[in-house]
Short mmCIF file of C-alpha atoms in Angstrom, two decimals:
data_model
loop_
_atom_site.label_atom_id
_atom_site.label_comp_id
_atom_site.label_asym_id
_atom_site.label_seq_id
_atom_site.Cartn_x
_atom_site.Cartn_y
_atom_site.Cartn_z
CA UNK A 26 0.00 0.00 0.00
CA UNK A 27 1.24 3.25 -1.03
CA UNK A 28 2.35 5.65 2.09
CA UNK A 29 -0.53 8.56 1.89
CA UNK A 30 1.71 10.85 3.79
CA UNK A 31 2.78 13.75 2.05
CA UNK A 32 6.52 14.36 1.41
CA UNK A 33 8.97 17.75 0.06
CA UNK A 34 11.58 17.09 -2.51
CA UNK A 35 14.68 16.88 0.57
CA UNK A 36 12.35 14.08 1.46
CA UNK A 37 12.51 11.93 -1.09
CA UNK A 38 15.73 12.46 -2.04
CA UNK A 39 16.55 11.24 1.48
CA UNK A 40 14.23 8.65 0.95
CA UNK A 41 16.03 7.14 -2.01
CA UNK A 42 19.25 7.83 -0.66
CA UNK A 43 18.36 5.50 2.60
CA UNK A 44 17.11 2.81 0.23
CA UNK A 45 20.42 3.16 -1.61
CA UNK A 46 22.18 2.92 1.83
CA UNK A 47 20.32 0.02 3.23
CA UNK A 48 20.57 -1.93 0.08
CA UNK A 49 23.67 -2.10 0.52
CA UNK A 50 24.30 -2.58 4.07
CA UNK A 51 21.75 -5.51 3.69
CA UNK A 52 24.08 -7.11 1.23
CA UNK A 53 25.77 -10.51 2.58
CA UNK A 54 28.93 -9.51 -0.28
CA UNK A 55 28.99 -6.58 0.85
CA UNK A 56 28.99 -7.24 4.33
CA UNK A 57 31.90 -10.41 3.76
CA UNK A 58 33.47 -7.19 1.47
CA UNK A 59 33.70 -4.65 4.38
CA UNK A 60 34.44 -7.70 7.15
CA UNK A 61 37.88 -8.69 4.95
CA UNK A 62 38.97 -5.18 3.40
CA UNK A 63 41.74 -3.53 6.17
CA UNK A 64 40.13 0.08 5.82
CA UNK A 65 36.74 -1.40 6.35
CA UNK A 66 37.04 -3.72 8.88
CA UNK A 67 37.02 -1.57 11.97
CA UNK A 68 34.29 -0.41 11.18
CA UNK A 69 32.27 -3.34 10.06
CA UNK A 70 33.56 -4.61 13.68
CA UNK A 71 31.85 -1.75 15.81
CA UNK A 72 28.76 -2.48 13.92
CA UNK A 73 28.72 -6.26 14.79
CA UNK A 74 29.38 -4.82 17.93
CA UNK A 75 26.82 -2.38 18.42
CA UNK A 76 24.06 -4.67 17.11
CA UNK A 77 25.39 -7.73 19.38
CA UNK A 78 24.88 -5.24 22.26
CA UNK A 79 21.45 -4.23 21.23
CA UNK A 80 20.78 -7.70 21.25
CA UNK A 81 22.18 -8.54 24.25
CA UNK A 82 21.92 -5.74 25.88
CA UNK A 83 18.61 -7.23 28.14
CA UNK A 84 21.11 -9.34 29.58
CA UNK A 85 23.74 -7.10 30.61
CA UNK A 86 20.70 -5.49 32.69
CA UNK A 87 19.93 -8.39 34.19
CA UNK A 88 23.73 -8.64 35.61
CA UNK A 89 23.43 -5.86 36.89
CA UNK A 90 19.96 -6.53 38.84
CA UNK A 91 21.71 -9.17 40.22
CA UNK A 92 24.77 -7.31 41.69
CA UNK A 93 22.01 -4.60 43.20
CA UNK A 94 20.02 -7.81 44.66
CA UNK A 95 22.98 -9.19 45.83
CA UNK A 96 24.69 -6.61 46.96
CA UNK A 97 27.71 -6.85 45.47
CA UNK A 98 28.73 -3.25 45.55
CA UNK A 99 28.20 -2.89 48.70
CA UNK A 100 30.35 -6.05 49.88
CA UNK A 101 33.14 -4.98 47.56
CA UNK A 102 33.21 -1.34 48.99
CA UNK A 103 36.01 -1.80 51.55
CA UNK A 104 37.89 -3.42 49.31
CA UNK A 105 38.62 -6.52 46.73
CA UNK A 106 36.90 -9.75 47.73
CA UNK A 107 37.64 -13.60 47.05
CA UNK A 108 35.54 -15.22 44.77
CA UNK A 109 34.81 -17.69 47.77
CA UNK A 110 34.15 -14.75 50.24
CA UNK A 111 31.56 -13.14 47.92
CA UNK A 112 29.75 -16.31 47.24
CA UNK A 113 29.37 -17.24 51.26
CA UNK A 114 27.84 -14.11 51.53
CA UNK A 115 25.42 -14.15 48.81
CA UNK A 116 24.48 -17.27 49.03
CA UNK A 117 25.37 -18.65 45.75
CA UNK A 118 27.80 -21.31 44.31
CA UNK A 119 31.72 -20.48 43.93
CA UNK A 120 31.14 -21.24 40.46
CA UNK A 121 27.94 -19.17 40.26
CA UNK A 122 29.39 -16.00 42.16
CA UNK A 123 32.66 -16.48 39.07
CA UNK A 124 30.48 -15.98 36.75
CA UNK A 125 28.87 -13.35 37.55
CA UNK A 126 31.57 -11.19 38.65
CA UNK A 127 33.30 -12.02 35.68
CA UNK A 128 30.36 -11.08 33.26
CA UNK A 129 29.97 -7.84 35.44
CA UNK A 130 33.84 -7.03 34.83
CA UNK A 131 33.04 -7.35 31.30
CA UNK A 132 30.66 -4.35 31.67
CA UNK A 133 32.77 -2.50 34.36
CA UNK A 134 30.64 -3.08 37.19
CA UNK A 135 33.75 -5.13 39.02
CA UNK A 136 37.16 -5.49 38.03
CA UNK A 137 39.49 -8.55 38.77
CA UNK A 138 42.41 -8.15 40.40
CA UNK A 139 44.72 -11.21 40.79
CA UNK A 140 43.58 -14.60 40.73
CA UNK A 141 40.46 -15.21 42.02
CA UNK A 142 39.49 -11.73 43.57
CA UNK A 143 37.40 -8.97 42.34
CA UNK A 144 37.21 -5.35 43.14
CA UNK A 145 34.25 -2.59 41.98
CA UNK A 146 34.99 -1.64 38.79
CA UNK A 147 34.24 2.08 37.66
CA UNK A 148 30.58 1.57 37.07
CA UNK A 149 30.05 -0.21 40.21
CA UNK A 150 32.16 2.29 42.20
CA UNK A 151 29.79 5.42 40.07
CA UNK A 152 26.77 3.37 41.20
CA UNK A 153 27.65 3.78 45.28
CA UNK A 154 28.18 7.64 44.57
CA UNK A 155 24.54 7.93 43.15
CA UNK A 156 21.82 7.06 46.17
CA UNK A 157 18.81 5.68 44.87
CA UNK A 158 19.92 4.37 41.43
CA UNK A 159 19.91 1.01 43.74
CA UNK A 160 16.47 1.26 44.22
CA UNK A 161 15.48 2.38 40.30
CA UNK A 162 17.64 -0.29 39.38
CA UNK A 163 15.72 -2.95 41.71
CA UNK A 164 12.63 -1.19 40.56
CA UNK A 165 13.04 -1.94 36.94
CA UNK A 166 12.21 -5.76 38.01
CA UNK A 167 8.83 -4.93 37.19
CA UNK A 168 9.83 -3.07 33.71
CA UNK A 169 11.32 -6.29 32.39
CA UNK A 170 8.27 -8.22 33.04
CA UNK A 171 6.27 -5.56 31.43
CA UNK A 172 8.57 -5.38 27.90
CA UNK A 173 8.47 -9.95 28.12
CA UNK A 174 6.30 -9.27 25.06
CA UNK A 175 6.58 -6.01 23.54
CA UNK A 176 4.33 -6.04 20.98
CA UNK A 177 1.18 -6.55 23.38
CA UNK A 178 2.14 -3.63 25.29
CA UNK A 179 2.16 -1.71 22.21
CA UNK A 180 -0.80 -3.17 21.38
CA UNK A 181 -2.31 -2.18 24.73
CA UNK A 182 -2.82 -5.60 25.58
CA UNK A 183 -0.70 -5.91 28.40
CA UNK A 184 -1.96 -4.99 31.71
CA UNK A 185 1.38 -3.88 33.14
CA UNK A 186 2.93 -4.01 36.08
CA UNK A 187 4.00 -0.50 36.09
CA UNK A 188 0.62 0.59 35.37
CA UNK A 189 -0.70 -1.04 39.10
CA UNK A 190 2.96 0.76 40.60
CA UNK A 191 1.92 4.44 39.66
CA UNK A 192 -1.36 3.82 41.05
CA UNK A 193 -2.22 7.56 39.82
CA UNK A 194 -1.88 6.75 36.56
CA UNK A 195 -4.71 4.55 36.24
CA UNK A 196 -7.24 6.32 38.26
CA UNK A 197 -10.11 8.46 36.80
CA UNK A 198 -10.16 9.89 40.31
CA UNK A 199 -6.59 9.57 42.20
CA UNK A 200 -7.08 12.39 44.95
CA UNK A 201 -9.18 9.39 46.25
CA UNK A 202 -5.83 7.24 46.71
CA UNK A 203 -5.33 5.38 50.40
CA UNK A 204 -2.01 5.61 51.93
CA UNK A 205 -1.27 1.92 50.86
CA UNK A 206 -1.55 2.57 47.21
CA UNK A 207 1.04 5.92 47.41
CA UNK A 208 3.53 4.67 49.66
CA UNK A 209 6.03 2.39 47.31
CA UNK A 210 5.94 4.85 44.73
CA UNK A 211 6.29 8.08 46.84
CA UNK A 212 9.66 6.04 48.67
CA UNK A 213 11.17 5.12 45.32
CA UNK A 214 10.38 8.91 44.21
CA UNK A 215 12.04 10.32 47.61
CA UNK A 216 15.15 7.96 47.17
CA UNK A 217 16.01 8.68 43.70
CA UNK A 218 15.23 12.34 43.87
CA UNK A 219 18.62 13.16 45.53
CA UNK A 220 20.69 13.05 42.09
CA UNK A 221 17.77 14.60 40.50
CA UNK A 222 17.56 17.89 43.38
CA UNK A 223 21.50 18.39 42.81
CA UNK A 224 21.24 18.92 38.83
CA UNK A 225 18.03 21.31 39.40
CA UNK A 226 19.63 23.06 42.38
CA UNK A 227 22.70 23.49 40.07
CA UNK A 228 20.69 25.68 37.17
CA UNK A 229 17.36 26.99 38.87
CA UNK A 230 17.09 29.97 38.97
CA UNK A 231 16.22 30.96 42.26
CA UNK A 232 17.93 33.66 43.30
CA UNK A 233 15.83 37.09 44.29
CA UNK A 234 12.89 34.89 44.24
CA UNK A 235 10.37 34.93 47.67
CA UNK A 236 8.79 31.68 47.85
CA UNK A 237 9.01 28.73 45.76
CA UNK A 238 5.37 26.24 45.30
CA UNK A 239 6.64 22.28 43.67
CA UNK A 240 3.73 21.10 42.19
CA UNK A 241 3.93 16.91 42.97
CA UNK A 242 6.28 17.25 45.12
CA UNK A 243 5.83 13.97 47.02
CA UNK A 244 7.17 13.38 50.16
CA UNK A 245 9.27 16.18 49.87
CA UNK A 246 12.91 15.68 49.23
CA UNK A 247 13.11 18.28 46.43
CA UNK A 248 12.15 20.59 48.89
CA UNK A 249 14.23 19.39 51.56
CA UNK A 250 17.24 19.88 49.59
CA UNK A 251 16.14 23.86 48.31
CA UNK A 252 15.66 24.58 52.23
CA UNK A 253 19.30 23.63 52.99
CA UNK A 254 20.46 25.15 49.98
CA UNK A 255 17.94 28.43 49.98
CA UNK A 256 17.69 29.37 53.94
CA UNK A 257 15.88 32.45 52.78
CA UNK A 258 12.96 30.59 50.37
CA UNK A 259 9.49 30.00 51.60
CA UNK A 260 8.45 26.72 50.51
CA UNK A 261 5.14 25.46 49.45
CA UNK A 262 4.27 21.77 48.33
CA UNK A 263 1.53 20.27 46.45
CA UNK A 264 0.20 16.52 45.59
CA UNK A 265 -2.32 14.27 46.50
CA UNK A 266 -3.88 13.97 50.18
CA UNK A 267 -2.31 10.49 50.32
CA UNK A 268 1.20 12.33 49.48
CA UNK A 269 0.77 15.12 51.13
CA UNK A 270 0.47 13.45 54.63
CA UNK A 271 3.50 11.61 53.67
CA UNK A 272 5.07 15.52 52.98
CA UNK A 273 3.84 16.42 56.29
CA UNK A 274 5.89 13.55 58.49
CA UNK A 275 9.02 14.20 56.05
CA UNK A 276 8.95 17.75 57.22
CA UNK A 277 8.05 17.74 60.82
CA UNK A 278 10.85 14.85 61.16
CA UNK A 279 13.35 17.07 59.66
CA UNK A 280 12.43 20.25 62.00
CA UNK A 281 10.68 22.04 58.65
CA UNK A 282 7.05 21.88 59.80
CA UNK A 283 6.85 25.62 60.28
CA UNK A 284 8.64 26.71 56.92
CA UNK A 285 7.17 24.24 54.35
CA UNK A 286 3.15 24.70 53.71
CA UNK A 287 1.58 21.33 52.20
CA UNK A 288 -1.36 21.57 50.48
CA UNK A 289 -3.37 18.88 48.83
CA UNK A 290 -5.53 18.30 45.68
CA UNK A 291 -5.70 16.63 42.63
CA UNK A 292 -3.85 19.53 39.98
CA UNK A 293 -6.22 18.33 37.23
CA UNK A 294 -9.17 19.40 38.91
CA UNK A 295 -8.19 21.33 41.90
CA UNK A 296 -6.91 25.51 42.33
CA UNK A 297 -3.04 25.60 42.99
CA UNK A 298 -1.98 27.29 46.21
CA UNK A 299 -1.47 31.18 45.29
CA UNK A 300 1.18 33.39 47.29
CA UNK A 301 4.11 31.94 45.56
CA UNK A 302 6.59 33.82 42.93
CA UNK A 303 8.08 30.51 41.54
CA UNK A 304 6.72 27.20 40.71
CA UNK A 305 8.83 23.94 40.12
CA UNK A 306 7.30 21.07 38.45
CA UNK A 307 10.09 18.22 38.38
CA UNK A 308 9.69 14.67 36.64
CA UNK A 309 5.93 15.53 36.79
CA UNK A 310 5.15 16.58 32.86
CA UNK A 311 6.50 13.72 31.24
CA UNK A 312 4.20 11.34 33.27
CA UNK A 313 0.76 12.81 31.78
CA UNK A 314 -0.94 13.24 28.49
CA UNK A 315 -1.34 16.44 26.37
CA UNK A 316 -4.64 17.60 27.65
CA UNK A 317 -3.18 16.93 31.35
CA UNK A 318 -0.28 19.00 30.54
CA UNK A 319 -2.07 21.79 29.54
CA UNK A 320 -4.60 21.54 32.91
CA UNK A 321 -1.64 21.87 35.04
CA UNK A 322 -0.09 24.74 33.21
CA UNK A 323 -2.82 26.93 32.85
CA UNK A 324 -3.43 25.80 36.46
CA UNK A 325 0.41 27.13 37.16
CA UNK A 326 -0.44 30.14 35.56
CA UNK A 327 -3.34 31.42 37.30
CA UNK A 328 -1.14 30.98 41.20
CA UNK A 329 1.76 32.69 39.77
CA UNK A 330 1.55 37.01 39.71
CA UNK A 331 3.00 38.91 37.12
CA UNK A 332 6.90 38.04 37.35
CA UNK A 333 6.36 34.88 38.84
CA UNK A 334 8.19 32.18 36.99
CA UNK A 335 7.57 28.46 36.32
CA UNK A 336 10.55 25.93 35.97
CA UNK A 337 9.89 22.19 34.03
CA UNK A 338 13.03 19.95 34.75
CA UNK A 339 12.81 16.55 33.75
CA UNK A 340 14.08 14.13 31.23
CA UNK A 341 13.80 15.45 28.14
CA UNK A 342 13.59 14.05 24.22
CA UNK A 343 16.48 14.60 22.31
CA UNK A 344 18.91 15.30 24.82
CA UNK A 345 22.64 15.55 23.66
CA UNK A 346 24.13 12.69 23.69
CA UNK A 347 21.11 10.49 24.61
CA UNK A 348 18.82 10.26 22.22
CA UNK A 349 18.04 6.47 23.00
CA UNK A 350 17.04 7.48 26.79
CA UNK A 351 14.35 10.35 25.76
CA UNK A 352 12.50 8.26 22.65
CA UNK A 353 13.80 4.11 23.53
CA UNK A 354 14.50 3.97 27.54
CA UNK A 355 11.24 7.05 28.74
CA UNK A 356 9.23 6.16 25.36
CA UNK A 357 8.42 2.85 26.42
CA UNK A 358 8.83 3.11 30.40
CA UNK A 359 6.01 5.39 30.04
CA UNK A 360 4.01 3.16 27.71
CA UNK A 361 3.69 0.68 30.46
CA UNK A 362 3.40 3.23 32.99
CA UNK A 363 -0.32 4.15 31.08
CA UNK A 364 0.67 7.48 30.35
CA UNK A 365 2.84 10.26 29.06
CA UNK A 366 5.09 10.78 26.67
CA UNK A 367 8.97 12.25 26.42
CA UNK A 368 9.11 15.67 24.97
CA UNK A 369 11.42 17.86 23.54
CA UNK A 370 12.38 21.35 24.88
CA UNK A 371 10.65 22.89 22.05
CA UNK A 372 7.36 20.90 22.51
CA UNK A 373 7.68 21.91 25.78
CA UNK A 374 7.79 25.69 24.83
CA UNK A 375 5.44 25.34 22.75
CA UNK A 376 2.83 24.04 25.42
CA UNK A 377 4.40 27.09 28.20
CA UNK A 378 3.58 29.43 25.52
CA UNK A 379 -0.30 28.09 25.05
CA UNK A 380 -0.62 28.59 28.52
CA UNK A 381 0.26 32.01 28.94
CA UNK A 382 3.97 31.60 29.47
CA UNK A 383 6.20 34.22 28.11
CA UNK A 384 10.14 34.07 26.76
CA UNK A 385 9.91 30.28 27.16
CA UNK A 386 13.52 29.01 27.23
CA UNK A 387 15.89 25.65 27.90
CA UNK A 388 18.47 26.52 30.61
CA UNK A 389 21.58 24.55 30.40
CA UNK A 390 21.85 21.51 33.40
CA UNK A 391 25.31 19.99 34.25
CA UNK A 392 23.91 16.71 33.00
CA UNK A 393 21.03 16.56 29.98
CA UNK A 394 21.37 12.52 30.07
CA UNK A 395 19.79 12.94 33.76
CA UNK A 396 17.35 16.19 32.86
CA UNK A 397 16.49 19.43 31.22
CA UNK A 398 15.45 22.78 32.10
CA UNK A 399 12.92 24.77 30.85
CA UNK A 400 11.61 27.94 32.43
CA UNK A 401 9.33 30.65 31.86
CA UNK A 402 7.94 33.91 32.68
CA UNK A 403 4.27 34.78 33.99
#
């Protein structure tokens, strides 16, 4: 069936030039051509390479589930470790424990280091200086099961594991959550928000500002971290009533009961909390569909006054250097989530600007792989 969709002349010259291209590559002479010619052959290597790790690259993540599981960068944190000393203590076979540590040096999770002994490789080590990527990487558990057959989820066959983790997501009414159905995802959202607070703290732009609202800010460890870095900032936080009771204990325990207000609502169909002259919304966008999007910013809008400012950080579509994390890794993580997509920093301008924003612009992070910044005026 011929492709309906319209197309300019740069189009289909690119068009023909990519069937050109993959004719080519598709050719088994050509491929034994480029494999045997000196000039040619690194090359045709990496790209046996690169597809063998696509392939296999489902596996390498399982490895590494297994050294967060078993705790193997923890045990190997004062030091290198016998391959008999790691398996007493994590319960497998000598044999077993070899073979995973070996696999895992491959990937430079561990390293070996004489005969028999293993030490963290520069991965691994990486991995202890990041809290909570244990407990996204233990998390993903449930992600695997969910991508088992990829075409059903695509399909929207699959009724996903993720989907019944975000409880939100599914729920035509989730201000109604109990505290049972907020709880694992709020502690996996507090735990690997302390990576995520030190790239937003690095570019927001708080300075002069009065008093900053976060908009989903679960149990509060975004905030937590702009109190200790912003002494000055009033803080206000918003989620749901399950959340925000968990927002309440986080403060009180940390002696910020009396400078962080927590509100609650659902932002779809509830006022924000006025009185503040900067609003954050962080990971929040991406996990909720166009119309959503533009409910919460036109929702943003009305709290802020004139001058106020609104700041989206988040992982971001086409993100330099990491293209496959915006469209591959957050395109399908979302799909089995039940909702939202990744979007670009121009989308996202685009949808700031719908709502009212003005001078919508992307403010440079220390790390785009981890998130982007965009911000905008009132």
């Amino acid at each position: 069936m011929k492709d309906p969709t319209p197309r300019d002349r740069s189009s289909d010259w690119r068009e023909r030039w990519l069937a050109l291209r993959n004719g080519v590559l598709a050719s088994p002479r050509f491929q034994r051509l480029a494999a045997a010619f000196p000039l040619t052959r690194p090359i045709a290597r990496a790209r046996t390479r690169a597809l063998f790790d696509i392939v296999a690259g489902f596996v390498y993540s399982q490895i590494l589930l297994a050294c967060v599981q078993l705790k193997v960068f923890d045990l190997l944190a004062d030091g290198p470790l016998s391959v008999a000393a790691l398996a007493a203590r994590t319960g497998l076979s000598e044999d077993a424990a070899r073979r995973l540590l070996a696999a895992a040096a491959t990937l430079d999770l561990t390293e070996k280091c004489g005969d028999d002994r293993f030490a963290l490789g520069r991965h691994g080590a990486a991995l202890r200086g990041n809290a909570g990527l244990p407990d996204m990487i233990a998390h993903h558990a449930l992600f695997y099961r969910d991508l088992a057959d990829p075409v059903a989820l695509l399909r929207g066959e699959a009724d996903t594991e993720l989907g019944r983790f975000w409880a939100y997501a599914g729920r035509g009414a989730p201000g109604s959550l109990p505290p049972e159905a907020v709880a694992s995802y709020s502690r996996l959202m507090a735990a690997t928000q302390g990576f995520v607070a030190e790239e937003v703290l690095a570019a927001a732009p708080l300075a002069g500002r009065r008093c900053l609202l976060d908009v989903g800010g679960g149990e509060g460890a975004f905030l937590s971290a702009v109190a200790a870095r912003h002494p000055g900032l009033s803080l206000m936080l918003f989620d749901l009533p399950a959340v925000a009771e968990r927002a309440r204990q986080t403060f009180a325990a940390a002696g910020l009961a009396d400078r962080v207000t927590v509100r609650a609502g659902d932002f779809r169909t509830d006022p924000l909390p006025t009185g503040a002259d900067i609003v954050s919304l962080v990971r929040i966008l991406h996990d909720h569909d166009e119309d959503t999007v533009r409910t919460l910013l036109a929702a943003v809008r009305r709290a802020l006054p004139a001058g106020g400012r609104v700041m989206v950080a988040e992982p971001m579509s086409g993100a330099p250097g990491a293209a496959p994390l915006g469209e591959a890794y957050f395109g399908f993580y979302l799909l089995a989530m039940g909702r939202g997509r990744p979007r670009t920093p121009g989308v996202l301008c685009g949808l700031l600007t719908a709502a009212g924003f003005h001078r919508p612009r992307l403010v440079t992070t220390r790390n785009p792989v981890i998130l982007q910044m965009v911000i905008a005026d009132a």
